[in-house]
Coordinates of C-alpha atoms in Angstrom, one line a residue:
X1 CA 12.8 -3.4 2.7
X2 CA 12.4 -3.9 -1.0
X3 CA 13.6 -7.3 -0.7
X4 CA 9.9 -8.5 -0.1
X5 CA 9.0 -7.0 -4.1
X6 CA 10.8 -10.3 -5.2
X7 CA 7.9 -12.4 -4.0
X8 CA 5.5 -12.4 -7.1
X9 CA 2.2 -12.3 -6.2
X10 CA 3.2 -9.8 -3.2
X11 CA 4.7 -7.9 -6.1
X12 CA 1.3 -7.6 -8.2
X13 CA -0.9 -7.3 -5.2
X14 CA 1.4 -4.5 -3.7
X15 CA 1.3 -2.4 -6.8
X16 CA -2.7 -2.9 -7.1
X17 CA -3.0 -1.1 -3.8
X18 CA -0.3 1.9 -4.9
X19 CA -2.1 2.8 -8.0
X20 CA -5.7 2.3 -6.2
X21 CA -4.3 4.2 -3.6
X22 CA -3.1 7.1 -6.4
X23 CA -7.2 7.1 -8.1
X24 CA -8.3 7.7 -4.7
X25 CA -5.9 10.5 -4.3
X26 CA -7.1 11.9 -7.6
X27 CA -10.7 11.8 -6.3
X28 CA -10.4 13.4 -3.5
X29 CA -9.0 16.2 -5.0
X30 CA -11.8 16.2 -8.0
X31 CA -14.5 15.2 -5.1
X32 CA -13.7 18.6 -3.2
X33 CA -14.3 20.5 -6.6
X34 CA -17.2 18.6 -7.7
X35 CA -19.2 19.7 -4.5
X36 CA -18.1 23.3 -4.8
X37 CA -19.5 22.6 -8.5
X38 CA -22.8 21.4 -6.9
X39 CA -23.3 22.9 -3.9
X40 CA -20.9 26.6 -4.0
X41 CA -20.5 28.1 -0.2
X42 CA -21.7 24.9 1.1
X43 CA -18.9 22.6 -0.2
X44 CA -17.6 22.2 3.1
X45 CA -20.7 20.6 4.5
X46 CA -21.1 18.1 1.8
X47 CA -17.6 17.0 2.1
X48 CA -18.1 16.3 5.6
X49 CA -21.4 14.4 5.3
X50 CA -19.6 12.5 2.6
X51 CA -16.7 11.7 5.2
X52 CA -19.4 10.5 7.4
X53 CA -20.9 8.5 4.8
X54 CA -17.5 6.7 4.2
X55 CA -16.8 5.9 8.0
X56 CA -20.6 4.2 8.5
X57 CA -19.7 2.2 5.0
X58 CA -16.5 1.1 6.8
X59 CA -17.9 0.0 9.6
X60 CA -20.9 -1.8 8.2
X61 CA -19.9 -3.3 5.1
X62 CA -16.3 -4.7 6.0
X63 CA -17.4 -7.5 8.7
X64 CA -19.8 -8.5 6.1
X65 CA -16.5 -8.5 3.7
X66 CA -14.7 -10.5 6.1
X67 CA -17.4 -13.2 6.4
X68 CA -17.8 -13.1 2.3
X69 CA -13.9 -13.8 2.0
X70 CA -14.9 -18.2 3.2
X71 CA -17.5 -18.0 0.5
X72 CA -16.3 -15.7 -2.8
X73 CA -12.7 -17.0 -3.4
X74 CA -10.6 -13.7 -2.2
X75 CA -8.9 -12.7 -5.8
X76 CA -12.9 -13.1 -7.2
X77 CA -13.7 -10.7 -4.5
X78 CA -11.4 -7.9 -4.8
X79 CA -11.6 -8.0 -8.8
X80 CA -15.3 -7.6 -8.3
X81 CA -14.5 -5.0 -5.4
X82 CA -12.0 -2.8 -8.1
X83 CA -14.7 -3.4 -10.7
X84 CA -17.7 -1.4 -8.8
X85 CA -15.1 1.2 -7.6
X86 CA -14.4 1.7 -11.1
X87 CA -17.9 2.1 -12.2
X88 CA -18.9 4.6 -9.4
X89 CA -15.9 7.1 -10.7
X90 CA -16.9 6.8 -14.0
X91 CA -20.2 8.3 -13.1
X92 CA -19.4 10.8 -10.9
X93 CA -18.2 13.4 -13.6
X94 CA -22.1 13.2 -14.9
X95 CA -23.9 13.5 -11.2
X96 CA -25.9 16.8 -11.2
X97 CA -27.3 16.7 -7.4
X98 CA -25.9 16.4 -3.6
X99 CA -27.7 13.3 -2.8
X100 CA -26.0 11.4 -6.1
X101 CA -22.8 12.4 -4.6
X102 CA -23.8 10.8 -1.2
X103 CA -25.0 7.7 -3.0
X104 CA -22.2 7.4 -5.2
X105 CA -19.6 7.7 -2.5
X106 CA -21.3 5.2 -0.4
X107 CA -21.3 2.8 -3.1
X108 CA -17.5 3.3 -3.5
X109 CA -16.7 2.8 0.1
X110 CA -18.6 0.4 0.8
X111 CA -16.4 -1.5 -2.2
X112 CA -13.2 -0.3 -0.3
X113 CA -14.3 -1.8 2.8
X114 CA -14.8 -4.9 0.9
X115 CA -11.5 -4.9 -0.2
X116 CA -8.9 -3.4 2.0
X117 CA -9.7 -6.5 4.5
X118 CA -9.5 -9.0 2.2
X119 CA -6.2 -7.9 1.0
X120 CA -4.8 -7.3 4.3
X121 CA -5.5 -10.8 5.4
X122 CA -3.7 -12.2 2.2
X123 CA -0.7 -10.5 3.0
X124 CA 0.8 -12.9 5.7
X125 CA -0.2 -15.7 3.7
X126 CA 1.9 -15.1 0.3
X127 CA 4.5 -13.7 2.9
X128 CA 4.7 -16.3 6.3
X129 CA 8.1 -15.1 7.6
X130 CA 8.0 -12.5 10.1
X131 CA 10.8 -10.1 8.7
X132 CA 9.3 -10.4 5.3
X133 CA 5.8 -9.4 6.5
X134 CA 6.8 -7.0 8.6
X135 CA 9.0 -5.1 5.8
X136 CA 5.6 -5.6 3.8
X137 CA 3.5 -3.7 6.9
X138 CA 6.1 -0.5 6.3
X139 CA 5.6 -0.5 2.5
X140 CA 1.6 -0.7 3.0
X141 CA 1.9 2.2 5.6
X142 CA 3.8 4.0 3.2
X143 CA 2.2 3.9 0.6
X144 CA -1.1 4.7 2.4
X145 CA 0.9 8.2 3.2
X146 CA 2.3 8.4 -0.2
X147 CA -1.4 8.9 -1.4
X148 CA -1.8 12.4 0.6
X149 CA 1.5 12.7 -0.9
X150 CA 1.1 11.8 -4.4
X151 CA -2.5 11.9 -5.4
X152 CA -2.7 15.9 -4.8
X153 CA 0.6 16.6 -6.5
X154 CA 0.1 14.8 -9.8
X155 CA -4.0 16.2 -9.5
X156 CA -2.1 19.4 -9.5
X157 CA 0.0 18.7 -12.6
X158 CA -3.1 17.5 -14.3
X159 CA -5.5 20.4 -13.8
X160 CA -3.0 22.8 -15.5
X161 CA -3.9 20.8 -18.8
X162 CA -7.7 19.5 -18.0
X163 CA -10.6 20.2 -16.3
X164 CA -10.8 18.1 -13.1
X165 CA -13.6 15.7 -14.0
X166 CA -10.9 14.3 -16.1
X167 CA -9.3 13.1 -12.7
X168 CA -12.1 10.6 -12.1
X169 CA -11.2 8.8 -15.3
X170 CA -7.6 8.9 -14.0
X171 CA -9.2 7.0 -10.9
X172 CA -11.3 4.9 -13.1
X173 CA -7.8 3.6 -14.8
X174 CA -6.2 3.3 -11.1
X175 CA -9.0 0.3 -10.0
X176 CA -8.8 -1.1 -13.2
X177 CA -5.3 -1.5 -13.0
X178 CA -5.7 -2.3 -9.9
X179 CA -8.3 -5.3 -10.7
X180 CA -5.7 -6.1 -13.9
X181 CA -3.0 -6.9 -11.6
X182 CA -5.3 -8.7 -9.0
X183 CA -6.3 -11.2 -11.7
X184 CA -2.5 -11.6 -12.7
X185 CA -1.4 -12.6 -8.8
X186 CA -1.7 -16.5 -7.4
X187 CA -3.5 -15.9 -4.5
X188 CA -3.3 -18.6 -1.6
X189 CA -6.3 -20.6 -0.9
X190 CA -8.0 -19.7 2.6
X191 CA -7.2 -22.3 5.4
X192 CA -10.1 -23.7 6.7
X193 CA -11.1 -24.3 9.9
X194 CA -10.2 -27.4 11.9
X195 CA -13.6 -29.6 10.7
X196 CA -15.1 -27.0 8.5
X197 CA -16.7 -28.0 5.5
X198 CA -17.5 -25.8 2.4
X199 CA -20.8 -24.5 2.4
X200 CA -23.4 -25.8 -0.3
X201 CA -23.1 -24.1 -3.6
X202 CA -19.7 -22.3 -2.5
X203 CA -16.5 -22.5 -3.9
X204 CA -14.3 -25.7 -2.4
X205 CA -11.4 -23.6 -2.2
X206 CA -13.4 -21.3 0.0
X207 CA -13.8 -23.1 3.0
X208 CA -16.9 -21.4 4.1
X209 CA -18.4 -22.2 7.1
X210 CA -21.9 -24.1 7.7
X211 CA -22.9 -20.9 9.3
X212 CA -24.4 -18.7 7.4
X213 CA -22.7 -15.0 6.2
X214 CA -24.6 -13.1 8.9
X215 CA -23.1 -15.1 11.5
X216 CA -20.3 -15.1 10.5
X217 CA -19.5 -11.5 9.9
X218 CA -20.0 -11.3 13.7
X219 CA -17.4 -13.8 14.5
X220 CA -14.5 -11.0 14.1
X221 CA -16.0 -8.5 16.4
X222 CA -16.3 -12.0 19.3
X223 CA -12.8 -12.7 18.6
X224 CA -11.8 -8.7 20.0
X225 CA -14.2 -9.5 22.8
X226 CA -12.7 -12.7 23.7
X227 CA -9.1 -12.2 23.4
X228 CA -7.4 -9.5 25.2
X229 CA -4.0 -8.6 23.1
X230 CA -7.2 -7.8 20.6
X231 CA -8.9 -5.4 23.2
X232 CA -6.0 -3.8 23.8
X233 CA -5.7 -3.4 20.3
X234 CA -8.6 -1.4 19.6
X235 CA -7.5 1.0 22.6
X236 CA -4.6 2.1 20.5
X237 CA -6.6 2.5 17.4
X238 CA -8.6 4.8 19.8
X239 CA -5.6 6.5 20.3
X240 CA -4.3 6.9 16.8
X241 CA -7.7 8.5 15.9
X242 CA -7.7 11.2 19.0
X243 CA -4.5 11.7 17.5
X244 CA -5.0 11.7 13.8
X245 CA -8.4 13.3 14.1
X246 CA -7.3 16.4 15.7
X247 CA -4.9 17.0 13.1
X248 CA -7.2 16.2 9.6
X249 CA -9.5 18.2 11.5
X250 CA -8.4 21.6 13.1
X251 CA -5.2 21.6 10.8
X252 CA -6.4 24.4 8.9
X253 CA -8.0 26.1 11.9
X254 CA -4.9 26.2 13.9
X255 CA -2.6 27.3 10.7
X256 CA -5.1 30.3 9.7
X257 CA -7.2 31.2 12.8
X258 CA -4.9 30.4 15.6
X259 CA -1.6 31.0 14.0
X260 CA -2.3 33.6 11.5
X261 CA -0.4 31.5 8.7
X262 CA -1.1 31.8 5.1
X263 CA -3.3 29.2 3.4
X264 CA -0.5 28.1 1.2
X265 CA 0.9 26.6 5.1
X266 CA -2.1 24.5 5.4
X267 CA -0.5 21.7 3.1
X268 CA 2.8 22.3 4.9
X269 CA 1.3 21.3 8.3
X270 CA -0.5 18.3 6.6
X271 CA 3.1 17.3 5.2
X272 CA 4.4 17.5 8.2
X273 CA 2.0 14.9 9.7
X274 CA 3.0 12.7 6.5
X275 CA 6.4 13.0 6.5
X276 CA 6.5 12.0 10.5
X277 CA 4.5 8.4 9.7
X278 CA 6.7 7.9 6.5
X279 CA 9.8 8.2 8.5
X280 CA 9.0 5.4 11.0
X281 CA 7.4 3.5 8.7
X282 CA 10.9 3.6 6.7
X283 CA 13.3 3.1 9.9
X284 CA 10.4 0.9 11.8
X285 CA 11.3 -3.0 10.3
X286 CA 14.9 -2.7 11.7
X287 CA 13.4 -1.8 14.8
X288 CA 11.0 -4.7 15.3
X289 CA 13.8 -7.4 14.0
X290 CA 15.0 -6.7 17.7
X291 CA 11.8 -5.4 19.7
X292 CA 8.7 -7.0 20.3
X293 CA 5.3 -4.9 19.0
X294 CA 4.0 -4.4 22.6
X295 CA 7.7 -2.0 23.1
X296 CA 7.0 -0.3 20.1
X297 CA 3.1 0.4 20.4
X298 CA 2.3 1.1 24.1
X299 CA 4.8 4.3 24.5
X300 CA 3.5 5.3 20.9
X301 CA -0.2 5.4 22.3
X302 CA 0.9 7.3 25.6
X303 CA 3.1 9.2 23.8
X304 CA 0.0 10.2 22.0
X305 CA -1.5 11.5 25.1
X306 CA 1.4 13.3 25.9
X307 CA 1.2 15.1 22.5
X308 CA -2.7 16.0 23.1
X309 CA -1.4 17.9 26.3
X310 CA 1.7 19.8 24.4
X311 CA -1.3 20.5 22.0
X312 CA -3.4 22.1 24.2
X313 CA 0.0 24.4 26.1
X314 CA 0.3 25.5 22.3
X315 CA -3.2 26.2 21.8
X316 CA -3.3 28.8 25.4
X317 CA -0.4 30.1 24.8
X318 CA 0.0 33.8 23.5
X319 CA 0.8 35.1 19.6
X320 CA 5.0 33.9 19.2
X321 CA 6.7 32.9 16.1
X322 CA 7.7 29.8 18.2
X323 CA 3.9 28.5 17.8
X324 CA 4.5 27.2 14.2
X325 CA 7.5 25.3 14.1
X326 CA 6.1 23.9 17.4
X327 CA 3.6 22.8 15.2
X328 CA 5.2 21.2 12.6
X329 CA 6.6 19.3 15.0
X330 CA 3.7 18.5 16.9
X331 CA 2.1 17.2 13.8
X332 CA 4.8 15.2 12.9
X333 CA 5.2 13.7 16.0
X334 CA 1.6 12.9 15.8
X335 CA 2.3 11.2 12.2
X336 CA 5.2 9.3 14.1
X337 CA 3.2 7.6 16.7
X338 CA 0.4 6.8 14.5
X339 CA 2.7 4.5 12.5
X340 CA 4.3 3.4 15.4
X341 CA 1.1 1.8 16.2
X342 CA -0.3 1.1 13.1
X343 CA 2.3 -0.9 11.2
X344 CA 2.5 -3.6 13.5
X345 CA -0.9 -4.1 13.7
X346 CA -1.0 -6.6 11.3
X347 CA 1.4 -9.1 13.0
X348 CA -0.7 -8.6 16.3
X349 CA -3.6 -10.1 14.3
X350 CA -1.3 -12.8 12.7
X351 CA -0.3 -13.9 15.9
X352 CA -3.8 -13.6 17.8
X353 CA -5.5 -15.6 15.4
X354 CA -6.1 -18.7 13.6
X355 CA -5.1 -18.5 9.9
X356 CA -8.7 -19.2 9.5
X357 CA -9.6 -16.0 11.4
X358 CA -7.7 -13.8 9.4
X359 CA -10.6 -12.5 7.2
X360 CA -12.7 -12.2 9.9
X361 CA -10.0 -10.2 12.5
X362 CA -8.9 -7.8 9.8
X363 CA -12.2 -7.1 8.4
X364 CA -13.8 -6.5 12.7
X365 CA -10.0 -4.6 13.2
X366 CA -10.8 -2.4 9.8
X367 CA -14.5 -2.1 11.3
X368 CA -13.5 -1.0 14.7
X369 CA -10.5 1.1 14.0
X370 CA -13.2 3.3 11.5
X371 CA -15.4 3.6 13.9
X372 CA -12.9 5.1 16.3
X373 CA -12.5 7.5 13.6
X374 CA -16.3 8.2 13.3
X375 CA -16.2 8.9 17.2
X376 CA -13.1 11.2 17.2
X377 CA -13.9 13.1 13.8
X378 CA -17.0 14.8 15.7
X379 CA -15.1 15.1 19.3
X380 CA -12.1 17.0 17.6
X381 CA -14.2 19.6 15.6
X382 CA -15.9 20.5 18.9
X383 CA -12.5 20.9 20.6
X384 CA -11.1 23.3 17.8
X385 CA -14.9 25.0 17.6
X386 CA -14.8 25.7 21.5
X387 CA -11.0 26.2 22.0
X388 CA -10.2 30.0 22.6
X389 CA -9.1 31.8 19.6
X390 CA -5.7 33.4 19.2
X391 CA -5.4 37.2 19.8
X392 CA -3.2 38.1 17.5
X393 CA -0.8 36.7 14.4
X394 CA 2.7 35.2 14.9
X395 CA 5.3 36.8 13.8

């Protein structure tokens, strides 16, 4: 798998996301005590209106992203992206109210949502073979669970020796080495459309279209409409969010109220759910060198289902110390067929589209996939608010 870290530019663009990815972990972690700072018993609250705030950035700002990608040359973009994320951690430490948290954070998504889709659809150009990409897909899926991973545990290390507003200047130094090694990487020039023509004023080697960037930033979200492999792929992010929500969501409900666990299990379940996506994403490019994405994805997303149903036979059933390795393994399973689906999801775009398109159909697929997660964030707290309580503690 590490093969593909001999390509250069994948190289320097792969460790930008890791150590973005490791400033974000740090902030969440300083985030969480910042609004207990600001906001004491009601922590929890801001922390969720925050979560909302970062889903609406996601699905807003990205198709605008994605139609910005034919006019900004792409490395110009994600510098400038890494750049405002930057800026917004190094002011967080000196906010004093709620609602310059929720600005802040919006501000910082929104420059996430800029990049993430732009990166995404550079991939398969500095890496056009199908086993090199796909080994490229694992790594990116890892390293997206490495952060739940990675960020807490060295945020950990750190607060022993500094107070944790210290951690946003550790994320301040992940985006700008993040933007550092952007700026070192040859990034591919977009390929235009057949007869498309840069726009006036733009970049040549942007290829932007004579629409304008309003239009255009529809143009992903008609391209899931129009083809069906894409419909059917924002079913299965539908499903990896059922999924995925229930367990961000109720883990600590069902590890303290229904199970009677300690807190110190909480992060055990949450592992759990890690360490079952990190597994297939480490066995999954072997698989696909012989099976084709539809194999791999479709029994993932009702496999999902199936899960949801063993979830709610665990959740009637009576206090027994079977309940919370039944758990674990529920939770990992639940990690496992979210990477089932969500590593290949980049060659299903590759494939669907036009290498033109590719901005556009991973900035509507970042879009739409978020906004699965804005429905199923909601849906899954009422399920674990109305769900009936366990009677007792397992033993």
């Amino acid at each position: 798998m590490l093969s593909v870290l001999r390509e250069r530019t994948y190289r320097h663009l792969f460790a930008a996301q890791v150590v973005a990815l490791v400033g974000t972990g740090l902030a969440t972690v300083a985030l969480g005590l910042l609004a207990y700072d600001l906001a004491g018993a009601d922590a929890g609250s801001v922390l969720g209106t925050a979560l909302a705030i970062k889903m609406v950035a996601y699905v807003g700002i990205a198709p605008v992203a994605g139609a910005l990608a034919h006019r900004i040359p792409r490395r110009r973009l994600m510098v400038a992206s890494d750049l405002i994320r930057a800026t917004v951690a190094l002011a967080l430490p000196f906010v004093d109210a709620v609602w310059q948290v929720y600005l802040l954070i919006f501000l910082l998504q929104s420059a996430s949502a800029a990049f993430t889709p732009v990166f995404q659809s550079v991939i398969p150009e500095v890496l056009p073979e199908e086993r090199d990409y796909t080994r490229a897909l694992s790594l990116s899926r890892l390293a997206y669970d490495l952060e739940s991973v990675a960020g807490p545990v060295l945020a950990a290390g750190l607060l022993a020796l500094v107070g944790y507003h210290w951690l946003f200047w550790g994320t301040t130094a992940g985006f700008l080495a993040s933007a550092a090694l952007v700026v070192s990487a040859v990034v591919p020039k977009p390929v235009p459309a057949p007869g498309q023509a840069p726009a006036p004023g733009a970049d040549s080697r942007a290829g932007a279209p004579a629409s304008g960037v309003l239009a255009r930033s529809g143009r992903g979200l008609r391209l899931f409409l129009a083809r069906p492999r894409l419909r059917a792929l924002l079913a299965l992010d539908l499903a990896v969010a059922a999924g995925g929500a229930m367990v961000i969501v109720n883990t600590v409900v069902y590890v303290r109220d229904r199970l009677g666990r300690p807190p110190g299990d909480v992060p055990l379940a949450l592992g759990a759910y890690g360490a079952g996506s990190m597994a297939v994403a480490l066995l999954l490019p072997r698989a696909l060198d012989r099976l084709s994405d539809r194999a791999v994805m479709l029994p993932a997303a009702f496999g999902t289902a199936g899960l949801l149903g063993a979830l709610a036979g665990l959740t009637a059933a009576g206090p027994a110390s079977w309940r919370w390795p039944a758990l674990l393994a529920l939770w990992a399973a639940f990690g496992a067929a979210g990477s089932l689906i969500l590593t290949p999801t980049g060659r299903v775009l590759r494939d669907a589209v036009a290498p033109a398109d590719l901005p556009a159909a991973f900035a509507a697929q970042f879009s739409l996939s978020h906004g699965c997660w804005l429905l199923t964030y909601p849906l899954a707290g009422r399920l674990g608010a109305i769900s009936p309580r366990s009677s007792g503690r397992s033993t």
